[in-house]
Coordinates of C-alpha atoms in Angstrom, one line a residue:
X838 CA -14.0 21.9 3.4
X839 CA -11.3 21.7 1.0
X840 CA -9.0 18.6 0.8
X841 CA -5.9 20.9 1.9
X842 CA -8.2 21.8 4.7
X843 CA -9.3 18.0 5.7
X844 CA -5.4 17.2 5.5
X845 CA -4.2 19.7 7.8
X846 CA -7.0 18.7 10.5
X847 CA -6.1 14.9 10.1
X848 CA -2.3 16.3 10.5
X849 CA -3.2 18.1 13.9
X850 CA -5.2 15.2 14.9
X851 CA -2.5 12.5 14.4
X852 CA 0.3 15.1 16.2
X853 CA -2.1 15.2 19.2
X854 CA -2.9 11.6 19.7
X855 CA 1.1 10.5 18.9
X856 CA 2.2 13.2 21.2
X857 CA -0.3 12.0 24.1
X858 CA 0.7 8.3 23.4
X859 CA 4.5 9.5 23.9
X860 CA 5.2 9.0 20.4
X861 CA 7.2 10.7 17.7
X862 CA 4.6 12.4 15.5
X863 CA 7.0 12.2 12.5
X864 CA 7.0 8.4 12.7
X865 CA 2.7 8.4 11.9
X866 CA 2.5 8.2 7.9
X867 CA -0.9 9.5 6.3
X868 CA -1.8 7.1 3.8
X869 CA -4.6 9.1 2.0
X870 CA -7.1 6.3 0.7
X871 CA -7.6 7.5 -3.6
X872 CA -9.7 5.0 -4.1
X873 CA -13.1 5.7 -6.2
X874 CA -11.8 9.5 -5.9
X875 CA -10.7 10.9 -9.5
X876 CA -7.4 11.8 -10.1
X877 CA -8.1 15.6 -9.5
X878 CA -8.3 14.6 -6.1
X879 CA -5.1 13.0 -5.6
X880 CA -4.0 16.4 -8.0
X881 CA -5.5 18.4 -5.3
X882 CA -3.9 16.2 -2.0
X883 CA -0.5 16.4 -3.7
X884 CA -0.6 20.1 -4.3
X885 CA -1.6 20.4 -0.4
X886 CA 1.8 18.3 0.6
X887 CA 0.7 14.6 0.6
X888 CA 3.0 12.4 -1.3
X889 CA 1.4 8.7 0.2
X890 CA -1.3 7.5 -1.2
X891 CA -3.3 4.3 -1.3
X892 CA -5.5 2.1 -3.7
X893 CA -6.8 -1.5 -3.5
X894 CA -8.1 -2.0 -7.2
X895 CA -5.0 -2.6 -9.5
X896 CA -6.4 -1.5 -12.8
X897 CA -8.0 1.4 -11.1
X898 CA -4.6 2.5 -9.4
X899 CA -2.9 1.7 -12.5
X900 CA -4.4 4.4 -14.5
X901 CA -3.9 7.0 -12.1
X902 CA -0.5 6.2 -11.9
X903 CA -0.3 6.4 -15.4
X904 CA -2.1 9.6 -15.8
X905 CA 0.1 11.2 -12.5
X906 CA 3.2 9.7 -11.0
X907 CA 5.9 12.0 -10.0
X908 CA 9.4 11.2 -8.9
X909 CA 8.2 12.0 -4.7
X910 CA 4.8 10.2 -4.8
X911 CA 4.8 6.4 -3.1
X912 CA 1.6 4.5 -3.9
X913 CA 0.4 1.7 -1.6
X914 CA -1.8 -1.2 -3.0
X915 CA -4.9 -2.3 0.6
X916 CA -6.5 -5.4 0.1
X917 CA -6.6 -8.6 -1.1
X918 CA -4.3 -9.4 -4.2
X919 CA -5.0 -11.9 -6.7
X920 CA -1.9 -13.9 -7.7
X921 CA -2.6 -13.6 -11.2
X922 CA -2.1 -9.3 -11.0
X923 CA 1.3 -9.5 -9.4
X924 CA 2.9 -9.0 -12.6
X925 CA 1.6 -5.6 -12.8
X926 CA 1.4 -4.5 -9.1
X927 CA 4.9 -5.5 -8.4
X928 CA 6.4 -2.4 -10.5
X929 CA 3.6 0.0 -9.9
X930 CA 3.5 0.4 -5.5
X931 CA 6.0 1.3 -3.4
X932 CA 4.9 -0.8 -0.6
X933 CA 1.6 -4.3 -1.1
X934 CA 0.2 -4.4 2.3
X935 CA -1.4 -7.7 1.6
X936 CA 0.6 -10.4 0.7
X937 CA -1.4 -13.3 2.1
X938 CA 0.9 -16.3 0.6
X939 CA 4.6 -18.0 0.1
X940 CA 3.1 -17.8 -4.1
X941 CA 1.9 -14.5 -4.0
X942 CA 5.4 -13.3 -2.3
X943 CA 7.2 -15.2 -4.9
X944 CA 5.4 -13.6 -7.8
X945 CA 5.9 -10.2 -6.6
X946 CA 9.7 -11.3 -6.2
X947 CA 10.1 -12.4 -9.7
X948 CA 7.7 -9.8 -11.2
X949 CA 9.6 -7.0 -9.1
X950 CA 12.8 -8.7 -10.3
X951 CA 12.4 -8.4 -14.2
X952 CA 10.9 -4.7 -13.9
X953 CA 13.9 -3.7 -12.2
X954 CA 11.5 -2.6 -8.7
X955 CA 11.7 -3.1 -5.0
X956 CA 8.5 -2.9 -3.7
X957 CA 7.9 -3.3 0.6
X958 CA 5.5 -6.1 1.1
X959 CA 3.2 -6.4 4.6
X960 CA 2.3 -10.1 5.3
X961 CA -1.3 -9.8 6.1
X962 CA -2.3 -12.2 8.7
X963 CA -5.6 -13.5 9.6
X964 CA -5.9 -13.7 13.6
X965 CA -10.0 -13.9 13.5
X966 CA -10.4 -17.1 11.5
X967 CA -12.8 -15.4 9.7
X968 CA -14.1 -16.8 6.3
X969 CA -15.1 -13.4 4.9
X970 CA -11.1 -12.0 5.8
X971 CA -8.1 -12.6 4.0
X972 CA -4.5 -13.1 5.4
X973 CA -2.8 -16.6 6.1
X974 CA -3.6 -18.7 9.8
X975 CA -1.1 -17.7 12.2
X976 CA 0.5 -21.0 11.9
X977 CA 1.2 -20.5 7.9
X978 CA 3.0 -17.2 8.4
X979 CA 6.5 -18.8 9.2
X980 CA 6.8 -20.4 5.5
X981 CA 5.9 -16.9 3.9
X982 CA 8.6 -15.7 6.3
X983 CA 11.0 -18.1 5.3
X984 CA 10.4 -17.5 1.7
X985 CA 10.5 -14.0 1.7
X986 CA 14.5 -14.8 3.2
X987 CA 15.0 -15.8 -0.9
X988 CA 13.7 -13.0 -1.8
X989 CA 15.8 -10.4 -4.4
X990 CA 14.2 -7.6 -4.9
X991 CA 10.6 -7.7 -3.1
X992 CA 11.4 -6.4 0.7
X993 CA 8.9 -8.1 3.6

């Protein structure tokens, strides 16, 4: 089964489950995980219609960026995020779906800020108190929140 193929029965699946929840199909984005696929993949899921695309290693998403990036493609970076790559992931996703601290949120902020970006950023929250999950305690979420209100160009 091609990817085109895969993608239109993922499609048909999500329009049936929305619909029987009462929902608005066209509110379900696809985000179609890249990660460890080459970039012919993401060639061949782009030329099928699928513009969202996810990765959670930086350097790895980096260099398909690099090698493909048109104007209508939005990459997301899943997972964890080490502090010390916000620099570069700041400028590079459309949307971090991890931030998981008041100094992680900052440095996207400021490295978002000098390249001129506005990236979306999800605060991941850990509800299992799990040591083998990332995301802040419950009760450490209201300081990211209240940092993210000085943000300038990230958007929580």
């Amino acid at each position: 089964m091609s990817i085109a193929d895969r993608l239109t029965a993922i499609r048909q699946r999500i329009t049936t489950a929305a619909q029987s929840a009462g929902r608005d199909p066209s509110f379900v984005q696809l985000v179609a995980v890249s990660k460890t696929f080459p970039i012919e993949s993401v060639h061949e899921a782009y030329a099928a219609g699928h513009r969202l695309f996810g990765e959670n290693r930086v350097q790895e998403a980096l260099d398909k960026i690099a090698a493909f990036n048109p104007p209508d493609i939005r990459w997301h970076l899943l997972g964890h995020l080490q502090s010390n790559k916000a620099k570069k992931a700041a400028p590079a996703f459309a949307m971090i779906q991890s931030v998981d601290s008041a100094d992680l949120l900052q440095r996207l902020d400021r490295a978002a800020e000098e390249a001129g970006a506005s990236p979306e950023l999800l605060i991941q929250i850990d509800l299992a108190g799990e040591a083998t999950k990332f995301g802040v305690r419950p009760e450490e979420a209201p300081a990211i929140f209240e940092a993210a209100g000085n943000c300038h160009s990230a958007r929580v």
